[in-house]
Each structure stands twice: as structure tokens, then as C-alpha cells.
Amino acid sequence: MQIKNIVVAGGGVLGSQIAFQSAYCGFNVTIWLRSQSSITRTQPKLDNLRQVYIDTIEKMSTPKGQTASEWARGIADFDSFDKEDCISKVEKAYSSIKLELNMQKAVADADLVIESMAENVDDKITFYKSLAPLLEEKTVIVTNSSTLLPSKFAKYTGRADKYLSLHFANSIWKNNTAEIMAQAKTDGKYFDLIMDFAKDIRMIALPVKKEKSGYLLNSMLVPLLFSGMDLYVNGISDPESIDKAWTLGTGAPKGPFQILDTVGLATAYNIVLMYVKIPSFLAPYNFKGMAKMLKKYIDEGKLGMASGEGFYKYDKK
């Protein structure tokens, strides 16, 4: 089977990045969205990604941009980099991505559907139940869920053998990893197919041999974010100081609150909610305090970098 037509369900931070990167690599891409307001939120993300890719390519053509720490591996290999060709691919990607509200129309000839919706179990189940009867036999489904296991949703897809996880890191054009994780009923040939697809969109494909909430990256990242928020909500210190403790102490480019702003506070809130009901004597962190704090920021419109403000303020371009 050859993958050509891709549908990304959800136009959030990562959904829009997955769509743009796939289109950049020559795939036909449609983003399915639930409402007109979703289009209003998604189009500016695509506008911004076009500029980010162009700015990154411009930088890659300079001596500073040709260092290992600055090179965007998802855009081009160092030894075959062609600035004009890369910019041409960006413009083609930007002009070719389709935004569609009609689910049946969006998935009509889909080879691959990439579900990239918020970490909400009920919403995902509702989506899969609506999607299942609309798909052609050939269509493979993957989830980009950050923490939820694919086995939790496999029976709702109507094709458990063609369903698995494909998880990306943020800033996909630079942090070009893709974690591929099967569930018990995934046919091995589709695991191999998605491994190949990840490579075709310039990702470093990382196989996850057992189902694990959080995969590889988030199994390490989420505890860091929880620890940072726990220090804040318990009054130990402030976000900026906590971030500095991490960045200056380890050399990491971002601290937990800078990462939260990048990921988006709504995503963080949905993850925290999954832990709120843990009895306090078993919970290693103050999850209720985290949820209350994140909800306050969200209610104030402080959703993170994408909205111009989260724990920090940003210039909206």
C-alpha cells in the first residue's frame, strides 16, 4: 500500500504542524475541523508555519544556521540543502492544504487519517464512532495522543488491525522524531507502513515495543512539567525562577513553564484532569491545585504562545 492522501483531524498546535510537514514532503493533505470557528483558529497557525519554515530556511543558509544545534532536520539534509527548492516546497505546501468541515468529504479517498485532537477520551470516542462508517477499506488510522493508549480506542475505529499511535514532538520541522506504537490488535504490516511514512515526512522513526502511556518522550517530559507546576501551585517559587533553575542548571533551552506555553495550556489542563481524582495520599503532586491554576489561565484567555500569552507574554505575528 502506498500512502498519498492524508487527513489530519484537528488543527491545533501539533495538528497544524503535522499537516504542514506532510504537505511540505509532497503528500496531499486535508485538515478536518469541527466548526467554522476551528477554521478561524487553524488558518493563522498555517500562516505562521509558512513564515516559520521560510525564516528557518533563510537561517539555514547562513553560517549560524549551519550548526548542529540550529539545523532543521525536518526541512533538509545538510549535504543536499537547496534554499530555493525548500522555499518552493513551503509555498506549494501552504497553497495545497485543504480545510474541510464535512467529515465524509474530507476522508473520501484517505489513505491515512491522523487523529490529533485534544486529550479528551469522550471526544475521541465520539470522533472515531463518527469516522468509522465513512472510511474506505484501505484507510489506516493513527492517533497522535500524547498520553492515552491506542488500545483504549481501537474497538471504536472499526479497523483495530489498521489502528496504532504516531506521536510527534513539537516544532516538528526541527525536533523531527516520530514515535510509532502498536496496540495488541495492530497488524504488523501497518506498523511497518507507518514507520516508513514517518521516514517519508523526514522524521526519525522511533519504535515503541510495548504500549506505554506517554511513549518515550512524554514519559520523561510530563513528570518534569508536573514537578514545575507543583512547585508553583504550592507557593514554593514563581514560574520564571523555576524555569531558570532548570535551564541554567541543566543547559536545557526551555524550562517547564516555557514548554507548557509552547505545548498549550489547554493540552496541559486535559492531561492534569486525568490525575485529579487520584486520592491525595497516593498523588505525588498537587493535581487539584494544578487544575485550578491552569483553568484560571485558560479562562483569562492565556492559552500559551499561540494566543500571545500564557505564563509569559509573546509578540503575536
mmCIF file of C-alpha atoms in Angstrom:
data_model
loop_
_atom_site.group_PDB
_atom_site.id
_atom_site.type_symbol
_atom_site.label_atom_id
_atom_site.label_comp_id
_atom_site.label_asym_id
_atom_site.label_seq_id
_atom_site.Cartn_x
_atom_site.Cartn_y
_atom_site.Cartn_z
ATOM 1 C CA MET A 1 0.000 0.000 0.000
ATOM 2 C CA GLN A 2 1.196 3.485 -0.837
ATOM 3 C CA ILE A 3 0.180 6.467 1.288
ATOM 4 C CA LYS A 4 -0.664 9.546 -0.739
ATOM 5 C CA ASN A 5 -3.786 11.209 0.681
ATOM 6 C CA ILE A 6 -3.663 12.273 4.313
ATOM 7 C CA VAL A 7 -6.350 13.669 6.575
ATOM 8 C CA VAL A 8 -5.339 15.330 9.838
ATOM 9 C CA ALA A 9 -8.234 15.522 12.300
ATOM 10 C CA GLY A 10 -7.670 18.639 14.378
ATOM 11 C CA GLY A 11 -5.854 21.877 13.603
ATOM 12 C CA GLY A 12 -4.241 22.591 16.953
ATOM 13 C CA VAL A 13 -0.556 23.218 17.592
ATOM 14 C CA LEU A 14 0.616 19.766 16.536
ATOM 15 C CA GLY A 15 -2.208 19.011 14.104
ATOM 16 C CA SER A 16 -1.320 22.044 12.007
ATOM 17 C CA GLN A 17 2.382 21.154 12.165
ATOM 18 C CA ILE A 18 1.772 17.547 11.092
ATOM 19 C CA ALA A 19 -0.343 18.761 8.202
ATOM 20 C CA PHE A 20 2.209 21.336 7.059
ATOM 21 C CA GLN A 21 5.166 18.955 7.313
ATOM 22 C CA SER A 22 3.295 16.248 5.383
ATOM 23 C CA ALA A 23 2.347 18.720 2.662
ATOM 24 C CA TYR A 24 5.937 20.016 2.578
ATOM 25 C CA CYS A 25 7.051 16.465 1.837
ATOM 26 C CA GLY A 26 4.672 16.163 -1.086
ATOM 27 C CA PHE A 27 1.572 14.483 0.347
ATOM 28 C CA ASN A 28 -1.988 15.582 -0.377
ATOM 29 C CA VAL A 29 -3.258 16.953 2.929
ATOM 30 C CA THR A 30 -6.693 17.850 4.241
ATOM 31 C CA ILE A 31 -7.338 19.101 7.767
ATOM 32 C CA TRP A 32 -10.763 18.112 9.078
ATOM 33 C CA LEU A 33 -12.200 20.619 11.559
ATOM 34 C CA ARG A 34 -15.381 20.557 13.616
ATOM 35 C CA SER A 35 -16.619 24.112 13.130
ATOM 36 C CA GLN A 36 -16.115 27.401 11.343
ATOM 37 C CA SER A 37 -14.514 28.774 14.488
ATOM 38 C CA SER A 38 -11.964 25.945 14.259
ATOM 39 C CA ILE A 39 -11.040 27.176 10.786
ATOM 40 C CA THR A 40 -10.674 30.684 12.199
ATOM 41 C CA ARG A 41 -8.200 29.322 14.743
ATOM 42 C CA THR A 42 -6.350 26.977 12.384
ATOM 43 C CA GLN A 43 -5.679 29.235 9.387
ATOM 44 C CA PRO A 44 -3.475 31.664 11.388
ATOM 45 C CA LYS A 45 -1.430 28.682 12.570
ATOM 46 C CA LEU A 46 -0.804 27.676 8.964
ATOM 47 C CA ASP A 47 0.026 31.284 8.063
ATOM 48 C CA ASN A 48 2.542 31.353 10.897
ATOM 49 C CA LEU A 49 4.049 27.986 9.947
ATOM 50 C CA ARG A 50 4.642 29.197 6.399
ATOM 51 C CA GLN A 51 6.656 32.094 7.785
ATOM 52 C CA VAL A 52 8.445 29.931 10.353
ATOM 53 C CA TYR A 53 9.569 27.497 7.645
ATOM 54 C CA ILE A 54 10.744 30.340 5.396
ATOM 55 C CA ASP A 55 12.601 32.065 8.251
ATOM 56 C CA THR A 56 14.175 28.739 9.238
ATOM 57 C CA ILE A 57 15.298 28.053 5.668
ATOM 58 C CA GLU A 58 16.772 31.556 5.410
ATOM 59 C CA LYS A 59 18.689 30.920 8.630
ATOM 60 C CA MET A 60 19.864 27.522 7.369
ATOM 61 C CA SER A 61 21.582 29.338 4.501
ATOM 62 C CA THR A 62 23.754 31.305 6.961
ATOM 63 C CA PRO A 63 26.848 30.138 8.870
ATOM 64 C CA LYS A 64 24.965 30.297 12.191
ATOM 65 C CA GLY A 65 22.124 28.224 10.808
ATOM 66 C CA GLN A 66 24.506 25.542 9.588
ATOM 67 C CA THR A 67 25.441 24.414 13.071
ATOM 68 C CA ALA A 68 24.127 21.142 14.517
ATOM 69 C CA SER A 69 22.019 22.908 17.136
ATOM 70 C CA GLU A 70 20.297 25.183 14.595
ATOM 71 C CA TRP A 71 19.863 22.887 11.602
ATOM 72 C CA ALA A 72 16.237 21.878 10.926
ATOM 73 C CA ARG A 73 16.487 18.207 10.021
ATOM 74 C CA GLY A 74 12.824 18.008 9.060
ATOM 75 C CA ILE A 75 13.369 20.515 6.268
ATOM 76 C CA ALA A 76 16.505 19.257 4.502
ATOM 77 C CA ASP A 77 19.674 17.223 4.772
ATOM 78 C CA PHE A 78 22.808 19.293 5.261
ATOM 79 C CA ASP A 79 24.682 17.926 2.242
ATOM 80 C CA SER A 80 21.803 18.405 -0.219
ATOM 81 C CA PHE A 81 20.289 21.661 1.027
ATOM 82 C CA ASP A 82 18.880 23.882 -1.722
ATOM 83 C CA LYS A 83 17.399 27.070 -0.321
ATOM 84 C CA GLU A 84 15.230 27.950 -3.316
ATOM 85 C CA ASP A 85 13.898 24.411 -3.665
ATOM 86 C CA CYS A 86 12.979 24.320 0.025
ATOM 87 C CA ILE A 87 11.149 27.654 -0.152
ATOM 88 C CA SER A 88 9.299 26.429 -3.242
ATOM 89 C CA LYS A 89 8.159 23.358 -1.297
ATOM 90 C CA VAL A 90 6.938 25.597 1.539
ATOM 91 C CA GLU A 91 4.826 27.707 -0.825
ATOM 92 C CA LYS A 92 3.406 24.612 -2.510
ATOM 93 C CA ALA A 93 2.547 23.088 0.865
ATOM 94 C CA TYR A 94 0.901 26.266 2.094
ATOM 95 C CA SER A 95 -1.268 26.652 -1.006
ATOM 96 C CA SER A 96 -2.267 22.992 -1.219
ATOM 97 C CA ILE A 97 -3.538 22.223 2.298
ATOM 98 C CA LYS A 98 -7.332 21.986 2.374
ATOM 99 C CA LEU A 99 -9.526 22.823 5.368
ATOM 100 C CA GLU A 100 -12.768 20.832 5.457
ATOM 101 C CA LEU A 101 -15.749 20.761 7.832
ATOM 102 C CA ASN A 102 -17.579 17.878 6.150
ATOM 103 C CA MET A 103 -16.076 14.683 7.563
ATOM 104 C CA GLN A 104 -17.372 12.427 4.788
ATOM 105 C CA LYS A 105 -15.925 14.687 2.120
ATOM 106 C CA ALA A 106 -12.620 15.052 3.981
ATOM 107 C CA VAL A 107 -11.950 11.302 4.281
ATOM 108 C CA ALA A 108 -13.460 10.193 0.946
ATOM 109 C CA ASP A 109 -10.175 8.906 -0.506
ATOM 110 C CA ALA A 110 -7.946 8.965 2.574
ATOM 111 C CA ASP A 111 -5.054 6.537 2.770
ATOM 112 C CA LEU A 112 -4.186 7.721 6.273
ATOM 113 C CA VAL A 113 -6.141 9.593 8.943
ATOM 114 C CA ILE A 114 -4.043 11.188 11.680
ATOM 115 C CA GLU A 115 -6.164 11.983 14.731
ATOM 116 C CA SER A 116 -4.652 14.966 16.532
ATOM 117 C CA MET A 117 -7.437 16.122 18.828
ATOM 118 C CA ALA A 118 -7.325 17.281 22.452
ATOM 119 C CA GLU A 119 -6.630 14.711 25.171
ATOM 120 C CA ASN A 120 -10.290 14.104 25.939
ATOM 121 C CA VAL A 121 -11.435 10.474 25.987
ATOM 122 C CA ASP A 122 -15.106 11.126 25.266
ATOM 123 C CA ASP A 123 -14.376 13.471 22.374
ATOM 124 C CA LYS A 124 -12.008 10.960 20.799
ATOM 125 C CA ILE A 125 -14.521 8.113 21.130
ATOM 126 C CA THR A 126 -17.243 10.271 19.558
ATOM 127 C CA PHE A 127 -14.876 11.140 16.712
ATOM 128 C CA TYR A 128 -13.941 7.514 15.987
ATOM 129 C CA LYS A 129 -17.574 6.378 16.059
ATOM 130 C CA SER A 130 -18.463 9.070 13.508
ATOM 131 C CA LEU A 131 -15.410 8.332 11.384
ATOM 132 C CA ALA A 132 -15.591 4.529 11.198
ATOM 133 C CA PRO A 133 -18.551 4.130 8.793
ATOM 134 C CA LEU A 134 -17.193 6.759 6.404
ATOM 135 C CA LEU A 135 -13.822 5.182 5.638
ATOM 136 C CA GLU A 136 -12.737 3.104 2.677
ATOM 137 C CA GLU A 137 -11.331 -0.336 3.418
ATOM 138 C CA LYS A 138 -7.773 0.838 2.654
ATOM 139 C CA THR A 139 -7.649 3.647 5.224
ATOM 140 C CA VAL A 140 -5.234 3.390 8.142
ATOM 141 C CA ILE A 141 -5.828 5.430 11.307
ATOM 142 C CA VAL A 142 -3.204 6.692 13.730
ATOM 143 C CA THR A 143 -3.539 8.763 16.869
ATOM 144 C CA ASN A 144 -1.143 11.493 17.910
ATOM 145 C CA SER A 145 -2.390 11.253 21.504
ATOM 146 C CA SER A 146 0.242 12.370 23.994
ATOM 147 C CA THR A 147 -0.757 10.146 26.914
ATOM 148 C CA LEU A 148 -3.769 7.968 26.009
ATOM 149 C CA LEU A 149 -3.172 4.393 24.866
ATOM 150 C CA PRO A 150 -4.449 3.320 21.418
ATOM 151 C CA SER A 151 -5.973 0.161 22.907
ATOM 152 C CA LYS A 152 -8.482 2.412 24.682
ATOM 153 C CA PHE A 153 -9.969 3.446 21.328
ATOM 154 C CA ALA A 154 -9.221 0.543 18.942
ATOM 155 C CA LYS A 155 -12.701 -1.019 19.116
ATOM 156 C CA TYR A 156 -14.348 2.282 18.127
ATOM 157 C CA THR A 157 -12.365 2.622 14.898
ATOM 158 C CA GLY A 158 -13.954 -0.336 13.130
ATOM 159 C CA ARG A 159 -10.474 -1.412 11.975
ATOM 160 C CA ALA A 160 -8.375 -2.307 15.013
ATOM 161 C CA ASP A 161 -5.855 -4.069 12.767
ATOM 162 C CA LYS A 162 -5.194 -0.776 10.974
ATOM 163 C CA TYR A 163 -5.005 1.408 14.089
ATOM 164 C CA LEU A 164 -1.940 2.491 16.082
ATOM 165 C CA SER A 165 -0.154 5.530 17.507
ATOM 166 C CA LEU A 166 2.092 8.010 15.705
ATOM 167 C CA HIS A 167 3.298 10.666 18.109
ATOM 168 C CA PHE A 168 5.298 13.764 17.195
ATOM 169 C CA ALA A 169 7.376 16.243 19.154
ATOM 170 C CA ASN A 170 6.535 19.945 18.994
ATOM 171 C CA SER A 171 8.377 22.054 16.368
ATOM 172 C CA ILE A 172 8.221 19.083 14.032
ATOM 173 C CA TRP A 173 10.445 20.681 11.359
ATOM 174 C CA LYS A 174 13.343 20.836 13.831
ATOM 175 C CA ASN A 175 12.582 18.240 16.522
ATOM 176 C CA ASN A 176 11.877 15.603 13.895
ATOM 177 C CA THR A 177 11.093 12.492 15.906
ATOM 178 C CA ALA A 178 8.075 10.246 15.483
ATOM 179 C CA GLU A 179 7.199 7.539 17.992
ATOM 180 C CA ILE A 180 5.309 4.596 16.483
ATOM 181 C CA MET A 181 3.423 2.384 18.928
ATOM 182 C CA ALA A 182 1.094 -0.523 18.125
ATOM 183 C CA GLN A 183 -1.707 -1.942 20.248
ATOM 184 C CA ALA A 184 -2.466 -5.656 20.646
ATOM 185 C CA LYS A 185 -4.617 -5.931 17.515
ATOM 186 C CA THR A 186 -2.439 -3.866 15.153
ATOM 187 C CA ASP A 187 -1.318 -5.877 12.136
ATOM 188 C CA GLY A 188 2.474 -5.750 11.892
ATOM 189 C CA LYS A 189 2.397 -4.701 8.247
ATOM 190 C CA TYR A 190 0.646 -1.466 9.212
ATOM 191 C CA PHE A 191 3.209 -0.806 11.928
ATOM 192 C CA ASP A 192 5.885 -1.119 9.222
ATOM 193 C CA LEU A 193 3.840 1.090 6.885
ATOM 194 C CA ILE A 194 3.666 3.893 9.446
ATOM 195 C CA MET A 195 7.367 3.533 10.243
ATOM 196 C CA ASP A 196 8.038 4.099 6.529
ATOM 197 C CA PHE A 197 5.575 7.008 6.347
ATOM 198 C CA ALA A 198 7.323 8.716 9.271
ATOM 199 C CA LYS A 199 10.596 8.499 7.386
ATOM 200 C CA ASP A 200 8.908 9.800 4.208
ATOM 201 C CA ILE A 201 7.987 13.025 6.041
ATOM 202 C CA ARG A 202 11.591 13.370 7.237
ATOM 203 C CA MET A 203 11.068 12.082 10.768
ATOM 204 C CA ILE A 204 13.424 9.883 12.750
ATOM 205 C CA ALA A 205 11.130 6.908 13.374
ATOM 206 C CA LEU A 206 11.326 5.531 16.928
ATOM 207 C CA PRO A 207 9.606 2.178 17.532
ATOM 208 C CA VAL A 208 7.862 1.716 20.885
ATOM 209 C CA LYS A 209 7.799 -2.029 21.533
ATOM 210 C CA LYS A 210 5.142 -2.055 24.271
ATOM 211 C CA GLU A 211 2.120 0.139 24.912
ATOM 212 C CA LYS A 212 3.224 2.836 27.315
ATOM 213 C CA SER A 213 1.276 5.935 28.301
ATOM 214 C CA GLY A 214 3.486 8.837 27.349
ATOM 215 C CA TYR A 215 5.518 6.785 24.861
ATOM 216 C CA LEU A 216 9.224 7.668 25.127
ATOM 217 C CA LEU A 217 9.321 11.479 25.097
ATOM 218 C CA ASN A 218 6.345 12.284 27.314
ATOM 219 C CA SER A 219 7.209 9.547 29.799
ATOM 220 C CA MET A 220 10.193 11.749 30.573
ATOM 221 C CA LEU A 221 8.680 15.179 29.838
ATOM 222 C CA VAL A 222 5.347 15.032 31.721
ATOM 223 C CA PRO A 223 6.935 14.407 35.144
ATOM 224 C CA LEU A 224 9.130 17.478 34.558
ATOM 225 C CA LEU A 225 6.063 19.617 33.810
ATOM 226 C CA PHE A 226 4.211 18.226 36.832
ATOM 227 C CA SER A 227 7.199 18.957 39.068
ATOM 228 C CA GLY A 228 7.424 22.547 37.823
ATOM 229 C CA MET A 229 3.707 23.235 38.277
ATOM 230 C CA ASP A 230 3.731 21.561 41.674
ATOM 231 C CA LEU A 231 6.448 23.952 42.871
ATOM 232 C CA TYR A 232 4.355 26.889 41.659
ATOM 233 C CA VAL A 233 0.908 25.946 42.977
ATOM 234 C CA ASN A 234 2.352 25.030 46.362
ATOM 235 C CA GLY A 235 3.878 28.502 46.653
ATOM 236 C CA ILE A 236 7.492 27.315 46.545
ATOM 237 C CA SER A 237 8.551 29.718 43.778
ATOM 238 C CA ASP A 238 7.412 31.526 40.624
ATOM 239 C CA PRO A 239 7.412 30.223 37.005
ATOM 240 C CA GLU A 240 10.371 32.320 35.855
ATOM 241 C CA SER A 241 12.583 31.234 38.750
ATOM 242 C CA ILE A 242 11.585 27.599 38.327
ATOM 243 C CA ASP A 243 12.422 27.779 34.625
ATOM 244 C CA LYS A 244 15.798 29.370 35.354
ATOM 245 C CA ALA A 245 16.609 26.660 37.872
ATOM 246 C CA TRP A 246 16.091 24.094 35.132
ATOM 247 C CA THR A 247 17.679 25.884 32.152
ATOM 248 C CA LEU A 248 20.717 27.249 33.983
ATOM 249 C CA GLY A 249 21.216 24.064 35.965
ATOM 250 C CA THR A 250 20.985 21.650 33.030
ATOM 251 C CA GLY A 251 21.692 23.706 29.905
ATOM 252 C CA ALA A 252 18.242 22.850 28.515
ATOM 253 C CA PRO A 253 16.837 25.520 26.154
ATOM 254 C CA LYS A 254 13.450 25.741 27.934
ATOM 255 C CA GLY A 255 12.103 25.285 31.426
ATOM 256 C CA PRO A 256 8.787 23.596 32.307
ATOM 257 C CA PHE A 257 6.643 26.749 32.040
ATOM 258 C CA GLN A 258 8.208 27.762 28.728
ATOM 259 C CA ILE A 259 7.453 24.246 27.479
ATOM 260 C CA LEU A 260 3.863 24.497 28.768
ATOM 261 C CA ASP A 261 3.390 27.744 26.847
ATOM 262 C CA THR A 262 4.698 26.056 23.708
ATOM 263 C CA VAL A 263 2.522 22.966 24.061
ATOM 264 C CA GLY A 264 -0.544 24.962 25.080
ATOM 265 C CA LEU A 265 -2.210 25.241 28.477
ATOM 266 C CA ALA A 266 -5.419 23.562 27.282
ATOM 267 C CA THR A 267 -3.469 20.399 26.462
ATOM 268 C CA ALA A 268 -1.747 20.524 29.847
ATOM 269 C CA TYR A 269 -5.096 21.022 31.586
ATOM 270 C CA ASN A 270 -6.622 17.967 29.895
ATOM 271 C CA ILE A 271 -3.646 15.845 30.969
ATOM 272 C CA VAL A 272 -3.784 17.095 34.571
ATOM 273 C CA LEU A 273 -7.523 16.341 34.759
ATOM 274 C CA MET A 274 -6.752 12.653 34.239
ATOM 275 C CA TYR A 275 -4.880 12.663 37.574
ATOM 276 C CA VAL A 276 -7.150 14.893 39.675
ATOM 277 C CA LYS A 277 -9.219 12.004 41.041
ATOM 278 C CA ILE A 278 -6.201 10.161 42.430
ATOM 279 C CA PRO A 279 -6.547 10.045 46.260
ATOM 280 C CA SER A 280 -4.347 12.734 47.791
ATOM 281 C CA PHE A 281 -2.386 10.231 49.850
ATOM 282 C CA LEU A 282 -1.379 8.440 46.618
ATOM 283 C CA ALA A 283 -0.837 11.513 44.425
ATOM 284 C CA PRO A 284 2.803 12.607 44.207
ATOM 285 C CA TYR A 285 1.760 16.099 43.113
ATOM 286 C CA ASN A 286 -0.930 18.664 43.893
ATOM 287 C CA PHE A 287 -3.022 17.884 40.791
ATOM 288 C CA LYS A 288 -6.113 19.707 42.072
ATOM 289 C CA GLY A 289 -4.045 22.849 42.572
ATOM 290 C CA MET A 290 -2.571 22.485 39.070
ATOM 291 C CA ALA A 291 -6.009 22.064 37.501
ATOM 292 C CA LYS A 292 -7.362 25.139 39.300
ATOM 293 C CA MET A 293 -4.348 27.203 38.280
ATOM 294 C CA LEU A 294 -4.462 26.141 34.617
ATOM 295 C CA LYS A 295 -8.231 26.691 34.432
ATOM 296 C CA LYS A 296 -7.759 30.258 35.669
ATOM 297 C CA TYR A 297 -5.193 30.986 32.969
ATOM 298 C CA ILE A 298 -7.393 29.400 30.280
ATOM 299 C CA ASP A 299 -10.473 31.344 31.401
ATOM 300 C CA GLU A 300 -8.433 34.546 31.090
ATOM 301 C CA GLY A 301 -7.529 33.653 27.504
ATOM 302 C CA LYS A 302 -3.920 32.909 28.427
ATOM 303 C CA LEU A 303 -3.559 29.713 26.416
ATOM 304 C CA GLY A 304 0.167 29.861 25.794
ATOM 305 C CA MET A 305 2.399 31.031 22.973
ATOM 306 C CA ALA A 306 -0.286 30.555 20.300
ATOM 307 C CA SER A 307 -2.596 33.091 21.997
ATOM 308 C CA GLY A 308 0.169 35.596 22.760
ATOM 309 C CA GLU A 309 0.240 34.944 26.496
ATOM 310 C CA GLY A 310 0.467 32.067 28.917
ATOM 311 C CA PHE A 311 2.924 32.118 31.766
ATOM 312 C CA TYR A 312 4.873 34.574 29.590
ATOM 313 C CA LYS A 313 3.859 37.194 27.036
ATOM 314 C CA TYR A 314 4.708 36.826 23.338
ATOM 315 C CA ASP A 315 4.590 39.016 20.258
ATOM 316 C CA LYS A 316 1.829 37.719 18.009
ATOM 317 C CA LYS A 317 2.979 37.787 14.395
#
